[in-house]
Structures are given as structure tokens and as C-alpha cells.
mmCIF file of C-alpha atoms in Angstrom:
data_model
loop_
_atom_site.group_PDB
_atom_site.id
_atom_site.type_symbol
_atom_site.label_atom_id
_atom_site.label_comp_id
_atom_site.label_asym_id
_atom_site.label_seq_id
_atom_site.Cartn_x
_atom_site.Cartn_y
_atom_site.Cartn_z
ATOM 1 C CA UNK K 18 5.702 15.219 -19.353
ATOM 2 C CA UNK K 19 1.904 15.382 -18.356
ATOM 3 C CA UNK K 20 0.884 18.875 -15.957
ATOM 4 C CA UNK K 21 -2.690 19.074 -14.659
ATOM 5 C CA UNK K 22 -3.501 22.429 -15.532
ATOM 6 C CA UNK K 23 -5.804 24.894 -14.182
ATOM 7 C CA UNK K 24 -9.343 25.315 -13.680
ATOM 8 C CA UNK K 25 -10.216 28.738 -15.366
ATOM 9 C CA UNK K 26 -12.517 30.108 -13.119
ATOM 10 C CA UNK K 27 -10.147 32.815 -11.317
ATOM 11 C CA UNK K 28 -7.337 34.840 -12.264
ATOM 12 C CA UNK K 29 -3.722 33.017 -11.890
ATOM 13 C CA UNK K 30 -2.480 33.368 -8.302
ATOM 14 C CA UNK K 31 0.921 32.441 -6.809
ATOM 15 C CA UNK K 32 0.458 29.285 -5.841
ATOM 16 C CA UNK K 33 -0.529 28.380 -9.644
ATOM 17 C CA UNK K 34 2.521 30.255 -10.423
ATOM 18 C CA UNK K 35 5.035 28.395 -7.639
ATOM 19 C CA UNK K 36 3.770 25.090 -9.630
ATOM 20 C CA UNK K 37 4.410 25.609 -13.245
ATOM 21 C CA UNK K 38 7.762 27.617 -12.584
ATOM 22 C CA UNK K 39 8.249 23.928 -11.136
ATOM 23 C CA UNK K 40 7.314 22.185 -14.369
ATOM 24 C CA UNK K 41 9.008 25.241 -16.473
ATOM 25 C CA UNK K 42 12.368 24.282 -14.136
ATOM 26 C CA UNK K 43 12.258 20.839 -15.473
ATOM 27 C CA UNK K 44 11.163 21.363 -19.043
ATOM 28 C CA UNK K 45 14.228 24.578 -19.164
ATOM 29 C CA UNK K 46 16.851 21.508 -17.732
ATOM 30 C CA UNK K 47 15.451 18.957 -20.150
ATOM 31 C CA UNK K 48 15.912 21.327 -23.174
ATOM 32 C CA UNK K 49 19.281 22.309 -22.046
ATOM 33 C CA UNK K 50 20.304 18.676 -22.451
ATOM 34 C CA UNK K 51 19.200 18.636 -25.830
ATOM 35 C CA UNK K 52 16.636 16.536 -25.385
ATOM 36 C CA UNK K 53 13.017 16.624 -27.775
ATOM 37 C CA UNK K 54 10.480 16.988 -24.825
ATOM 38 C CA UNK K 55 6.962 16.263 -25.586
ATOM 39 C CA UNK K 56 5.367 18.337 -22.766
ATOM 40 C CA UNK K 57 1.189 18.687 -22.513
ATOM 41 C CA UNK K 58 -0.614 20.678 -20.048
ATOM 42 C CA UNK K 59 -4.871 20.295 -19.908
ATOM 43 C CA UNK K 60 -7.344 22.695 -18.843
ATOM 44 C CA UNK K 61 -10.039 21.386 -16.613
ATOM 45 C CA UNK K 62 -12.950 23.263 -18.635
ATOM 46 C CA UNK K 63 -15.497 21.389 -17.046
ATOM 47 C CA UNK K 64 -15.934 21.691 -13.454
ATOM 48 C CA UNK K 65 -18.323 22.545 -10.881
ATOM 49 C CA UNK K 66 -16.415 25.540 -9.620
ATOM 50 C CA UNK K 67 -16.371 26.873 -13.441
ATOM 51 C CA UNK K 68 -20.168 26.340 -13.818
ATOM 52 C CA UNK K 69 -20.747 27.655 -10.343
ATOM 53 C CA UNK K 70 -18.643 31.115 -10.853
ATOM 54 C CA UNK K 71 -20.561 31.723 -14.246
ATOM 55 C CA UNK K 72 -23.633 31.071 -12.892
ATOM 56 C CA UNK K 73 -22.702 33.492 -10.331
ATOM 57 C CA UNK K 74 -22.135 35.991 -12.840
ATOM 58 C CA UNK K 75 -24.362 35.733 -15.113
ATOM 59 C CA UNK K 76 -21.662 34.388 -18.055
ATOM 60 C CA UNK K 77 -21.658 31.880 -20.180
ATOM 61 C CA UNK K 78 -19.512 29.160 -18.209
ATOM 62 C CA UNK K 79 -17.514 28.918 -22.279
ATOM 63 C CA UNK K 80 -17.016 32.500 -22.523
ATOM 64 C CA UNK K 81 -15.780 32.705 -18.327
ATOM 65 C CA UNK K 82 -13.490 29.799 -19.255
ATOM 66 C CA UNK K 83 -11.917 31.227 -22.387
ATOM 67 C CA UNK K 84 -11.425 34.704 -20.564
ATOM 68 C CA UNK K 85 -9.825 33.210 -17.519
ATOM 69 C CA UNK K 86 -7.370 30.493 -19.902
ATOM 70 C CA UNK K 87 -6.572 33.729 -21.580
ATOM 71 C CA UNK K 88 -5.673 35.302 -18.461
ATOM 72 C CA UNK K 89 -3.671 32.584 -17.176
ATOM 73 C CA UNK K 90 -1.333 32.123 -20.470
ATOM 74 C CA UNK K 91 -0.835 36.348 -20.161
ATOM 75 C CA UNK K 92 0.275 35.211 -16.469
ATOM 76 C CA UNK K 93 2.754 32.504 -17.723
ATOM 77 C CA UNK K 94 4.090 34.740 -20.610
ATOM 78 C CA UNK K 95 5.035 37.499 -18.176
ATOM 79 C CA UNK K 96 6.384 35.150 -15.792
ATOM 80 C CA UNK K 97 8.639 33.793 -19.142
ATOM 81 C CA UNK K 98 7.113 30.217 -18.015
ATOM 82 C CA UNK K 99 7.447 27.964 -21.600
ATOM 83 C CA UNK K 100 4.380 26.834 -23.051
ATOM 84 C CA UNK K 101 4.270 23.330 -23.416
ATOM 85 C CA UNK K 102 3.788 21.916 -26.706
ATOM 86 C CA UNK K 103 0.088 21.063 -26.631
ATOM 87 C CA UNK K 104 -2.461 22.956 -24.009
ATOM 88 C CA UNK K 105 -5.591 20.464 -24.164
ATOM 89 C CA UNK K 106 -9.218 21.383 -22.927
ATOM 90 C CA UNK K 107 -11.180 18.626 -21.358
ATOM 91 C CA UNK K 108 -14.216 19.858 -23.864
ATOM 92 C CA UNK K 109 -11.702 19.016 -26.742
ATOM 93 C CA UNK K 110 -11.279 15.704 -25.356
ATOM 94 C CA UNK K 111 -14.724 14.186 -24.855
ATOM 95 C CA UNK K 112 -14.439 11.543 -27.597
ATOM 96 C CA UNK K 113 -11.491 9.879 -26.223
ATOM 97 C CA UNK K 114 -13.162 10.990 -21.935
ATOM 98 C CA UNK K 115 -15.769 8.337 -23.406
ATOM 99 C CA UNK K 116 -13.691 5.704 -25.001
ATOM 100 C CA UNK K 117 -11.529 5.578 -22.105
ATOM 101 C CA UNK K 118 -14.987 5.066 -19.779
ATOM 102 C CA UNK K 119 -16.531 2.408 -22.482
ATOM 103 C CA UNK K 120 -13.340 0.343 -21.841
ATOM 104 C CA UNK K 121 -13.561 0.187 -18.071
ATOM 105 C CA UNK K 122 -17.131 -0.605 -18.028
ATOM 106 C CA UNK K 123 -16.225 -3.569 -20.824
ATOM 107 C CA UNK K 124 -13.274 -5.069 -18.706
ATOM 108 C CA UNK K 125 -15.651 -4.507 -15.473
ATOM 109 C CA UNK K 126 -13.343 -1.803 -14.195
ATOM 110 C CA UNK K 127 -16.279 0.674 -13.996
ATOM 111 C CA UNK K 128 -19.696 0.363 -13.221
ATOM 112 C CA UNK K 129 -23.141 2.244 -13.472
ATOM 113 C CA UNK K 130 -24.779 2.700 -10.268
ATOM 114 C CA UNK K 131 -28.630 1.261 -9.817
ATOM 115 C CA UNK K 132 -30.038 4.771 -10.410
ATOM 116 C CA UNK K 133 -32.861 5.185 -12.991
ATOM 117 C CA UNK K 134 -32.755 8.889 -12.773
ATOM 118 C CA UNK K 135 -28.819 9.782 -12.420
ATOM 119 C CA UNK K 136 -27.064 6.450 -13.570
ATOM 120 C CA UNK K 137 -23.818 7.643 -13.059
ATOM 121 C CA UNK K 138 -20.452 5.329 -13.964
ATOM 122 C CA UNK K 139 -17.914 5.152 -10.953
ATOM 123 C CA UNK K 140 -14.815 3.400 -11.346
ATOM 124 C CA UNK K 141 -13.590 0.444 -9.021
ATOM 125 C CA UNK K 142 -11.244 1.360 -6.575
ATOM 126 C CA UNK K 143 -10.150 -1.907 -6.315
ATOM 127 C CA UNK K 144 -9.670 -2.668 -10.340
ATOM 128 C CA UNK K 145 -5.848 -2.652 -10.345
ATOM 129 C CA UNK K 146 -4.079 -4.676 -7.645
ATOM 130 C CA UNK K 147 -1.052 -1.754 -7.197
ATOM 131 C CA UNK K 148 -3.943 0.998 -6.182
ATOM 132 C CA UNK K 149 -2.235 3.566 -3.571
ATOM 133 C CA UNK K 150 1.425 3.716 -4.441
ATOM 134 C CA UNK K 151 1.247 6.509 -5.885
ATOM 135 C CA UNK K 152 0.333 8.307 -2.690
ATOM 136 C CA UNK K 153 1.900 5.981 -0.238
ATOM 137 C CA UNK K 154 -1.284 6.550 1.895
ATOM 138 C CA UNK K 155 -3.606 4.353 4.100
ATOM 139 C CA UNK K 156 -7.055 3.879 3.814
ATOM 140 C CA UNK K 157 -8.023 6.223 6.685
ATOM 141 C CA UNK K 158 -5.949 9.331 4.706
ATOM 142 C CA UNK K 159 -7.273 8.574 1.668
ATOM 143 C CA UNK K 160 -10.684 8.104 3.025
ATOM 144 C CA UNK K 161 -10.671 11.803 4.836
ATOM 145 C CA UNK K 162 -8.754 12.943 1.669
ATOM 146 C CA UNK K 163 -11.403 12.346 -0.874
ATOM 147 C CA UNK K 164 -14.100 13.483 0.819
ATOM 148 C CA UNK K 165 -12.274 17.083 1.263
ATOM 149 C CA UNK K 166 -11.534 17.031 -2.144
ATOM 150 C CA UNK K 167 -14.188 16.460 -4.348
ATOM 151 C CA UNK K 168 -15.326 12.689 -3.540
ATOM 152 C CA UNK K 169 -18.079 11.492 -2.704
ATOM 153 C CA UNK K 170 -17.929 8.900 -0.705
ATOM 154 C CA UNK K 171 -21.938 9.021 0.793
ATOM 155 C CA UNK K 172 -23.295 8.830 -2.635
ATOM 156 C CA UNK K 173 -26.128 6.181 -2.266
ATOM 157 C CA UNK K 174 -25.363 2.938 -4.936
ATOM 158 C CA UNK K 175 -21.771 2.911 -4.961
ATOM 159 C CA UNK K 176 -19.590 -0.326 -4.310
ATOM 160 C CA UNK K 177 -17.033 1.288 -2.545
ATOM 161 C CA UNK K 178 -17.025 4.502 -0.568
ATOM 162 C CA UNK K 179 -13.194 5.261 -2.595
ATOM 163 C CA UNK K 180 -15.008 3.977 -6.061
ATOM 164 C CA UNK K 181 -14.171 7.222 -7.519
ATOM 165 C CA UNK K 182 -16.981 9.250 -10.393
ATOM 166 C CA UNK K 183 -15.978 8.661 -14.071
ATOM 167 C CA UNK K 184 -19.054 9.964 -15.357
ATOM 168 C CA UNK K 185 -22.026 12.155 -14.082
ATOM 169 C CA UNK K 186 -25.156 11.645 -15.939
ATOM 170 C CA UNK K 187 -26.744 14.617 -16.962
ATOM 171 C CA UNK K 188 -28.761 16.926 -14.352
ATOM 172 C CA UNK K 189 -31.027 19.338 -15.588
ATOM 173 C CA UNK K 190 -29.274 23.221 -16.206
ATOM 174 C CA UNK K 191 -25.978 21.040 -16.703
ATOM 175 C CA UNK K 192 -23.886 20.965 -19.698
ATOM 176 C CA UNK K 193 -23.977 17.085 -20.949
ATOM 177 C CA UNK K 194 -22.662 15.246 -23.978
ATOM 178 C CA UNK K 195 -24.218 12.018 -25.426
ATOM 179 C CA UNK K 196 -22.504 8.502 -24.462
ATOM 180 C CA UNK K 197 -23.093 5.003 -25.145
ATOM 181 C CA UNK K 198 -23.745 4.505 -21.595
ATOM 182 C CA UNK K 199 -25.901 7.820 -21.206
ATOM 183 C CA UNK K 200 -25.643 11.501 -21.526
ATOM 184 C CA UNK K 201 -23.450 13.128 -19.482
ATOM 185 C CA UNK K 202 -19.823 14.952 -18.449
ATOM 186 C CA UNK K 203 -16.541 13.616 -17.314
ATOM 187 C CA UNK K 204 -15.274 13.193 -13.883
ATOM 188 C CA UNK K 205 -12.330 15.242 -12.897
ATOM 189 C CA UNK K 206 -9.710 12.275 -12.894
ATOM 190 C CA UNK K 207 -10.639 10.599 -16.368
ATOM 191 C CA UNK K 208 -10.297 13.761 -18.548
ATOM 192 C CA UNK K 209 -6.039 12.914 -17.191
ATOM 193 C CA UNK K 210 -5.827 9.617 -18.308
ATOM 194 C CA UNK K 211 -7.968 10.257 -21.780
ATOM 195 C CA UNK K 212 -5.460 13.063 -22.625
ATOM 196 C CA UNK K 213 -2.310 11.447 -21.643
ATOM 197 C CA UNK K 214 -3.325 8.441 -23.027
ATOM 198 C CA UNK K 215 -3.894 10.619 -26.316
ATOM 199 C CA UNK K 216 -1.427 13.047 -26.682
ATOM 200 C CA UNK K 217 1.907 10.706 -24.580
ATOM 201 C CA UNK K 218 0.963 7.148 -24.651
ATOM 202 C CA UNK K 219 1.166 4.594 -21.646
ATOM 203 C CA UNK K 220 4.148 5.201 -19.319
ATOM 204 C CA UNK K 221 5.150 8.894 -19.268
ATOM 205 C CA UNK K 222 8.169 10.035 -17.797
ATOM 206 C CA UNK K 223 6.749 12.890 -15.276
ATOM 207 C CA UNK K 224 3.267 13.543 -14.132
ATOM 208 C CA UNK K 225 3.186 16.494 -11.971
ATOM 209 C CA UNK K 226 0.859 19.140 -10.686
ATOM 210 C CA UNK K 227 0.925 20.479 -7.424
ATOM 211 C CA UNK K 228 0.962 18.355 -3.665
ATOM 212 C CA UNK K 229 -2.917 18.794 -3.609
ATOM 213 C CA UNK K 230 -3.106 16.693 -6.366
ATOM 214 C CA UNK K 231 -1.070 13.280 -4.974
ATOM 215 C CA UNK K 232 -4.872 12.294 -3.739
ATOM 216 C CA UNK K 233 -7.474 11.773 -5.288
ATOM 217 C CA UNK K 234 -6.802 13.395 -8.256
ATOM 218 C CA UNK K 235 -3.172 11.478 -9.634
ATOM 219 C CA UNK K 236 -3.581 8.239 -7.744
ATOM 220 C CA UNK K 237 -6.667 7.886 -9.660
ATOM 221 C CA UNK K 238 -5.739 9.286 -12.877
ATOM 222 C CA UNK K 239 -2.915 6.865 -12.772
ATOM 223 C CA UNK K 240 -5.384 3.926 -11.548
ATOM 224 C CA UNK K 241 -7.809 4.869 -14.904
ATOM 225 C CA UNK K 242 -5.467 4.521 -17.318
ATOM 226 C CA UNK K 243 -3.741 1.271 -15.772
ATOM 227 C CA UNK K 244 -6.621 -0.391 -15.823
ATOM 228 C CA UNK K 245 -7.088 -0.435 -19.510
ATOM 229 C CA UNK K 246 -3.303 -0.748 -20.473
ATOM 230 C CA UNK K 247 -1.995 -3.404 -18.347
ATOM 231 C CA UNK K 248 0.436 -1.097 -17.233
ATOM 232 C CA UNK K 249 1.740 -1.041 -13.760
ATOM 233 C CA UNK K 250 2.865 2.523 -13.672
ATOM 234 C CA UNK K 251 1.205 5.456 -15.424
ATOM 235 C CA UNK K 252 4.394 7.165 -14.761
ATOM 236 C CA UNK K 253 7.854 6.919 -14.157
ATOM 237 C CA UNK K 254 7.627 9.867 -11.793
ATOM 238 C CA UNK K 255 5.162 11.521 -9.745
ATOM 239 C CA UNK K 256 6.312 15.032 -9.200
ATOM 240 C CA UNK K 257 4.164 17.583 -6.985
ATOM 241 C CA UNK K 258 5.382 21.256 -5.939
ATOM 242 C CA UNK K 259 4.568 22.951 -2.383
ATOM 243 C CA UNK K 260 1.437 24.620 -1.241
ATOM 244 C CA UNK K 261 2.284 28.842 -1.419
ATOM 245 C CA UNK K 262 0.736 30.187 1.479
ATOM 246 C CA UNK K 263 -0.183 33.820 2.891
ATOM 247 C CA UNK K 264 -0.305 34.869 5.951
ATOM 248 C CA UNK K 265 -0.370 31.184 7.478
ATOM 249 C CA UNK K 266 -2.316 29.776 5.015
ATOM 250 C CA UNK K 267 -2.687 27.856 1.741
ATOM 251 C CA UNK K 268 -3.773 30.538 -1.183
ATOM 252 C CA UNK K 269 -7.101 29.461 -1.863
ATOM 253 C CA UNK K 270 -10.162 31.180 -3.025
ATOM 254 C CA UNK K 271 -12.139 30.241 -0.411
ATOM 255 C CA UNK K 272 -9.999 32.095 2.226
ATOM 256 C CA UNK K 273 -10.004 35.262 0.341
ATOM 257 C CA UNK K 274 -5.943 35.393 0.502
ATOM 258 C CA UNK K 275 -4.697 35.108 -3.476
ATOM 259 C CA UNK K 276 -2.566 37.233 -4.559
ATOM 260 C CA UNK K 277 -2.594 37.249 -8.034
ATOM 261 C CA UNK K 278 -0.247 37.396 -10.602
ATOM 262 C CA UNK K 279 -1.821 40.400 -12.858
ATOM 263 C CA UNK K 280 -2.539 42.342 -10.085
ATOM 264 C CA UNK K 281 1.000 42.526 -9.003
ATOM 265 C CA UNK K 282 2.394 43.027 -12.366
ATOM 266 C CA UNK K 283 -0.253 45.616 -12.823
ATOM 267 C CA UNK K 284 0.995 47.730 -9.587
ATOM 268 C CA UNK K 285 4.373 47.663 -11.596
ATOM 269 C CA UNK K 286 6.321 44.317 -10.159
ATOM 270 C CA UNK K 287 9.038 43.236 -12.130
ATOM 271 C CA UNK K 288 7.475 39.576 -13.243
ATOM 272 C CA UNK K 289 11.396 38.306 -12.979
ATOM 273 C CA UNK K 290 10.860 39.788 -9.331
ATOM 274 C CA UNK K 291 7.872 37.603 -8.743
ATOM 275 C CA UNK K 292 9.858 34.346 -10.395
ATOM 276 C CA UNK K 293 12.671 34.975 -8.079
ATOM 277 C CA UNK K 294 10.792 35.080 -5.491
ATOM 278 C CA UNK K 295 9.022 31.771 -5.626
ATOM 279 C CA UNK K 296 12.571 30.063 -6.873
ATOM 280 C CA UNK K 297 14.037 31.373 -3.630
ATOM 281 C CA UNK K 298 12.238 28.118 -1.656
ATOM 282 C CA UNK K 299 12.508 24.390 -2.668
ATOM 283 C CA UNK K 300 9.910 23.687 -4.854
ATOM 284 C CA UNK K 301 8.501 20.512 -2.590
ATOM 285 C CA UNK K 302 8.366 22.481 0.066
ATOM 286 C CA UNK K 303 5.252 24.550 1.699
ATOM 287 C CA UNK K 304 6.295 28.021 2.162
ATOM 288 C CA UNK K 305 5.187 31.664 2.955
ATOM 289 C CA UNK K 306 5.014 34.387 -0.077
ATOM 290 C CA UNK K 307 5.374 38.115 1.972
ATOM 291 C CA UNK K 308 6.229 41.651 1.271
ATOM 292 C CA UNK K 309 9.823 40.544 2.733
ATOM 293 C CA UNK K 310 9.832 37.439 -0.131
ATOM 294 C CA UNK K 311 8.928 40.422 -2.667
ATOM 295 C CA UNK K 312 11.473 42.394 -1.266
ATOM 296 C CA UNK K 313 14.517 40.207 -1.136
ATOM 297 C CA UNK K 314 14.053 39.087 -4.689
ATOM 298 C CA UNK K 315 13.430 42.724 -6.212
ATOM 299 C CA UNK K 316 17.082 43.363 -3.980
ATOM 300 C CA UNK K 317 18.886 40.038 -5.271
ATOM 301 C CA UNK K 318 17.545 41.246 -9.068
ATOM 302 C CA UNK K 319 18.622 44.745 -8.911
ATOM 303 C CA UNK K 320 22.232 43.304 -7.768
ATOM 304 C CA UNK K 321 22.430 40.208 -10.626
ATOM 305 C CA UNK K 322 21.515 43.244 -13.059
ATOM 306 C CA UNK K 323 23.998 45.197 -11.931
ATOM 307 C CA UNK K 324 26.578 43.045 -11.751
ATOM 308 C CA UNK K 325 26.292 41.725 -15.128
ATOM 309 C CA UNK K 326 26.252 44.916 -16.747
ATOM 310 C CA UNK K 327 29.963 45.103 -15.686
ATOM 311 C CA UNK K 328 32.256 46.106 -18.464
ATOM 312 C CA UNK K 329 34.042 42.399 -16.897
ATOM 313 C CA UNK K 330 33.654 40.102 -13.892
ATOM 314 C CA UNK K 331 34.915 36.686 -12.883
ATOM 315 C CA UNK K 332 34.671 33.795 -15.483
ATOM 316 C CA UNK K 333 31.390 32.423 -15.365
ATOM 317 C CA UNK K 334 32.362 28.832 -16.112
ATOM 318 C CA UNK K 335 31.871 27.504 -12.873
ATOM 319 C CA UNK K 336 29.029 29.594 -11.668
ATOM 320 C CA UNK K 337 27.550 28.193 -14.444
ATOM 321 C CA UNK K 338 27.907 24.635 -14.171
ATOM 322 C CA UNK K 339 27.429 24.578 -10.279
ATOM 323 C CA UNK K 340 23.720 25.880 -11.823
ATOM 324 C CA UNK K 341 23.533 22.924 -13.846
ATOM 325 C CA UNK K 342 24.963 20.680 -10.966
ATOM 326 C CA UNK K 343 22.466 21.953 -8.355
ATOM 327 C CA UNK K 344 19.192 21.864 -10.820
ATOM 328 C CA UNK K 345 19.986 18.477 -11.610
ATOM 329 C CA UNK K 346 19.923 17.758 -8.335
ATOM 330 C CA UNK K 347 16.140 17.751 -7.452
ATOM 331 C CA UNK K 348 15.599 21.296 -8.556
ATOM 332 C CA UNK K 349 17.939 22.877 -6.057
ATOM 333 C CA UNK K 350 16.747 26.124 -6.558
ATOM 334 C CA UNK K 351 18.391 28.065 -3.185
ATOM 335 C CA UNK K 352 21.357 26.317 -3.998
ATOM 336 C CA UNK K 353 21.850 27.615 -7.799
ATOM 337 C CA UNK K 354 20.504 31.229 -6.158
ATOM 338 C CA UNK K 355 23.448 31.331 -3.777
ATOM 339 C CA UNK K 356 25.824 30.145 -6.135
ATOM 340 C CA UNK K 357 24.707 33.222 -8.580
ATOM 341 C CA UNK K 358 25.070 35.814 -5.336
ATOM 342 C CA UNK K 359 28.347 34.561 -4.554
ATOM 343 C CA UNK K 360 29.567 35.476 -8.533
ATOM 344 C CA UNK K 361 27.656 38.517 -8.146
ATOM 345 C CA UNK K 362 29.219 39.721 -4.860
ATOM 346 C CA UNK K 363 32.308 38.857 -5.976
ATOM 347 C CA UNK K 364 31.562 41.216 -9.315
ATOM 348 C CA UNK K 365 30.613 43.243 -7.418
ATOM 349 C CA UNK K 366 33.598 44.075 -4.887
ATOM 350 C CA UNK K 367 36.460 43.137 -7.025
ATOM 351 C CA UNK K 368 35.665 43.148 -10.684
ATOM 352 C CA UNK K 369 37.327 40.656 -13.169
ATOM 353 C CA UNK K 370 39.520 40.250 -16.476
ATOM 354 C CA UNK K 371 36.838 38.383 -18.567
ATOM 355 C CA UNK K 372 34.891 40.767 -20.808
ATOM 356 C CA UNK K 373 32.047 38.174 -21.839
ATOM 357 C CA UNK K 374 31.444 36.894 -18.403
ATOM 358 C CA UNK K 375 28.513 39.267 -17.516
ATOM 359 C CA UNK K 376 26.766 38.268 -21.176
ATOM 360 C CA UNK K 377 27.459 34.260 -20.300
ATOM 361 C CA UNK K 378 25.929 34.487 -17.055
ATOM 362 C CA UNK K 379 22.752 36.849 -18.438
ATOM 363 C CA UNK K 380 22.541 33.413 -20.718
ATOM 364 C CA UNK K 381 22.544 30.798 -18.761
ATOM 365 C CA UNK K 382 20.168 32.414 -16.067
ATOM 366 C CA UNK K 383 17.772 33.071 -18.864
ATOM 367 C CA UNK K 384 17.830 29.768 -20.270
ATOM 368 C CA UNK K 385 18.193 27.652 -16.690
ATOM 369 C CA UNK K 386 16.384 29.726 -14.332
ATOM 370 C CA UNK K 387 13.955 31.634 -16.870
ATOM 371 C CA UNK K 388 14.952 34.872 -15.246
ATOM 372 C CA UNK K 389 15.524 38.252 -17.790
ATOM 373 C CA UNK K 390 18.303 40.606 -16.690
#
């Protein structure tokens, strides 16, 4: 399982969270099976937003980036979200970035653009014939999509307005490394495929990041590393978690609406609170975070830890494996939730005969759901 991890530019906020409780979800379920899971997450270390934000502040863009990766895996660790078994940085990766990009320009996949003084190498959009299915979208979506997010589909040279950047050539006050075809840095989507290619191989089980990223950023991903391996699918699965919004509206920096994960714990939320929370929606789907989300969940955790601090309680075998039942299917999240309240209000209001029942469930939530009681 491949994650696209975070930029670290800003401190983690609940939409980053929403996604990798998605990811930790699946990795928990796979685990649980006994299976060996061979999960990598990258960190996007080179990106105009990073470069732009240290600038800004007068930081070395390194030093912003370790300080905010730092930040982040504080975030996850409070939040109990498993580390995967490899975090990769895009500035680690830069030998196999530029193998990846000498084999597309070699099986004409990738080009350089007529530009003496910024020769930059786009890749084809039309290089592999099954381009798009990952997405599922037409050309006018795709078209609007990529120039809102991070295309450029105006820049003079290219063959295609979707041909999609692979590698910028260096620009002055811009960190660069040296290529065969020129210095430079990666594109966004290539530093993907190099590391997957890497660390998993061709033909991963789960790709997955959140629904921002179905285009550009893991139709072309996908489309890079196809077009050197033959392969017709970069992944068995394309998995992408809901937009958290506030107020309306997506979390984004730009609005001025995070709320971040630190700064919550820091007031004194309960990070099992805060997980809660965000497993109280379906993970595909967009939805609110509010004072009344907080709320509910801090409620529904006070009750769980109550009730399985009962001297007994109902037999947890079936509470337990309508858990497993309802994660397998798709992540059910409000389904396993209910299915816990029901035990618990029935703990609650009647008792039980079975002794270990309150020490099974405390188990299996911590092990399925990733939630401490």
C-alpha cells in the first residue's frame, strides 16, 4: 500500500488527519488478518508551497520541512495512527525521480520542450493508451482540473495542454539537482511513481491519498509508471477519503479555516476524541468537522470508557465480529460505531455475567478502530 503523504509546510490539520485514519483503518484490518503489509508513505519535500512558506519566513526551506514532518508524525502518534513501514522524502529519492524521467524520454514517453533557457521535460499525456481510468473523467474535467491544481496547461512549447511537468529545469534562487537531461527538480507526480516503483514494485494493491488527489496527481502518477512497465494498472485499487470541511468549506490554508491537530490536543482534547470524531462519517464521504462533531465523540468516549470498566457486561463476541463484518465492508465506520453503542448501552442499563467482556472489547477497539479506552 502506497499513501501520498504530506507537504510539510503547515502544521497537520483535520482533513490530513480524516485521510490517514483512512489508510490507518485499512492497514489496522489488514494486520488483523495476519497478513505482512508492506505499507510506504512519501513526503513531498519539494514543492513550491514549501519553498514559498520558507521564503516567507526567512527559513531554510530543509530546516521548515524537517520541523513541519516532525510535527506531523507527533500528530499521527497522538492520534495512535500506525506508521507505515518506510516514510520516503522526495529529496531521498532523486536518483531513482531521474531514472524514472531518463526512461520516458528514451521510449519517447517524455519530451523536452524547445526552450534554451528553461528546457523543461513534460510527459505525454497520450503515452499509454488506458490514460483516464483512473479518474473516470472527460477531457473538459480534467482540463479545468489541472489547471486548479497545479498544471499548467498555457505553458508555451508543450504538445499537449494535459502533457503533464516531469521535470523543471533549474530557475535561479531554486533548489536544483544535476540530470542527464539538465539540472533541475522533480515534478509533483513522478516523485509517486519513482518511490513506488522503488520501495513496492509494479502493481500495488492500494494507492490512496485523499479525493483531491484522483486528478492530476494519481491518474498521472499511475500513467508515469505504466509507461515504463508495460503495465496496465499501477494499482489494483485507487482509494481516496472525503474532503473535511469547516464551516461550509474544504480545510485549506488558503481559506484560513484549519483546525489543527496540535492545537486541539494542546487546549486539552482527548486525541481518541478527535479520532472518533472523524470515524463517526464514511470515510468517502465530504463532511462537516464542528464543536457538535467534537462534542458527540468526547460523549460516545466517556460512555465506551465507562462501560468497559464494568466489573462485567454482555459477551463481546458478536459486538466484536459485527466490527470486523462492517470494516470489511468498505470501511463502514458508522456502522461498527453503532454496533459498539448498542453493547455499550446495553452495559450500561443491564450489566452482564461475563467478567472479561469489558477487557475484550477495550482490545478489539484498540486494535480495529485505533481508539484507547
Amino acid at each position: 500500500m502506497y499513501v501520498c503523504g504530506i507537504t510539510p509546510y503547515d502544521a497537520t490539520h483535520l482533513g490530513h488527519a480524516a485521510t490517514y485514519l483512512t489508510f490507518d483503518l485499512i492497514y489496522r484490518q489488514w494486520l488483523d488478518a495476519g497478513l505482512d503489509v508492506h505499507y510506504v508513505q512519501n513526503v513531498t519535500d519539494i514543492d513550491d508551497p514549501l519553498f514559498e512558506r520558507a521564503d516567507r519566513d526567512g527559513i531554510d526551506w530543509r530546516e521548515l520541512g524537517d520541523r513541519e514532518t516532525d510535527l506531523f508524525r507527533g500528530d499521527m502518534t497522538a492520534l495512535r495512527v500506525l506508521a507505515p513501514r518506510e516514510y520516503v522524502r522526495a529529496t531521498e529519492s532523486i536518483a531513482c525521480i531521474i531514472e524514472l524521467v531518463e526512461k520516458m524520454l528514451a521510449s519517447g514517453a517524455a519530451y523536452v520542450v524547445d526552450d534554451p533557457e528553461y528546457p523543461d521535460v513534460y510527459f505525454r499525456v497520450d503515452a499509454t493508451e488506458q490514460f483516464g481510468y483512473e479518474s473516470g473523467y472527460d477531457i473538459e474535467t480534467m482540463s479545468r482540473l489541472f489547471a486548479e491544481r497545479g498544471g499548467d496547461p498555457a505553458r508555451p512549447g508543450k504538445a499537449n495542454e494535459l502533457d503533464a511537468l516531469l521535470w523543471r529545469a533549474a530557475r535561479p534562487g531554486e533548489p536544483s539537482w544535476e540530470a542527464s537531461f539538465g539540472s533541475g527538480r522533480p515534478g509533483w507526480h513522478v516523485e509517486c511513481s519513482a518511490i513506488v516503483l522503488r520501495e513496492l514494485g509494479a502493481g500495488i494493491d492500494i494507492q490512496g491519498g485523499g479525493s483531491d488527489l484522483i486528478f492530476p496527481h494519481h491518474e498521472y502518477s499511475a500513467a508515469h509508471a505504466e509507461a515504463v512497465t508495460a503495465q496496465r494498472r499501477f494499482a489494483r485499487h485507487y482509494v481516496h477519503a472525503g474532503m473535511i470541511g469547516w464551516d461550509g468549506h474544504k480545510m485549506s490554508k488558503s481559506r484560513g479555516n484549519l483546525v489543527k491537530v496540535s492545537v486541539l490536543t494542546a487546549d486539552g482534547v482527548d486525541p481518541a476524541a478527535i479520532r472518533l470524531g472523524l470515524l463517526a462519517g464514511h470515510y468517502r464521504a465530504d463532511r462537516s468537522w464542528s464543536d457538535a462533531v467534537l462534542s458527540d465523540a468526547q460523549a460516545r468516549l466517556a460512555r465506551w470508557r465507562h462501560a468497559v470498566a464494568l466489573p462485567a457486561a454482555p459477551s463481546a463476541r458478536d459486538v466484536v465480529s459485527r466490527v470486523r463484518r462492517y470494516l470489511a465492508d468498505d470501511l463502514d465506520t458508522p456502522k461498527a460505531l453503532a454496533a459498539l453503542d448498542n453493547w455499550v448501552t446495553d452495559a450500561l442499563a443491564y450489566g452482564g455475567h461475563d467478567a472479561a467482556a469489558g477487557a475484550h472489547v477495550r482490545h478489539a477497539v484498540d486494535a480495529l478502530l485505533g481508539v484507547q479506552l
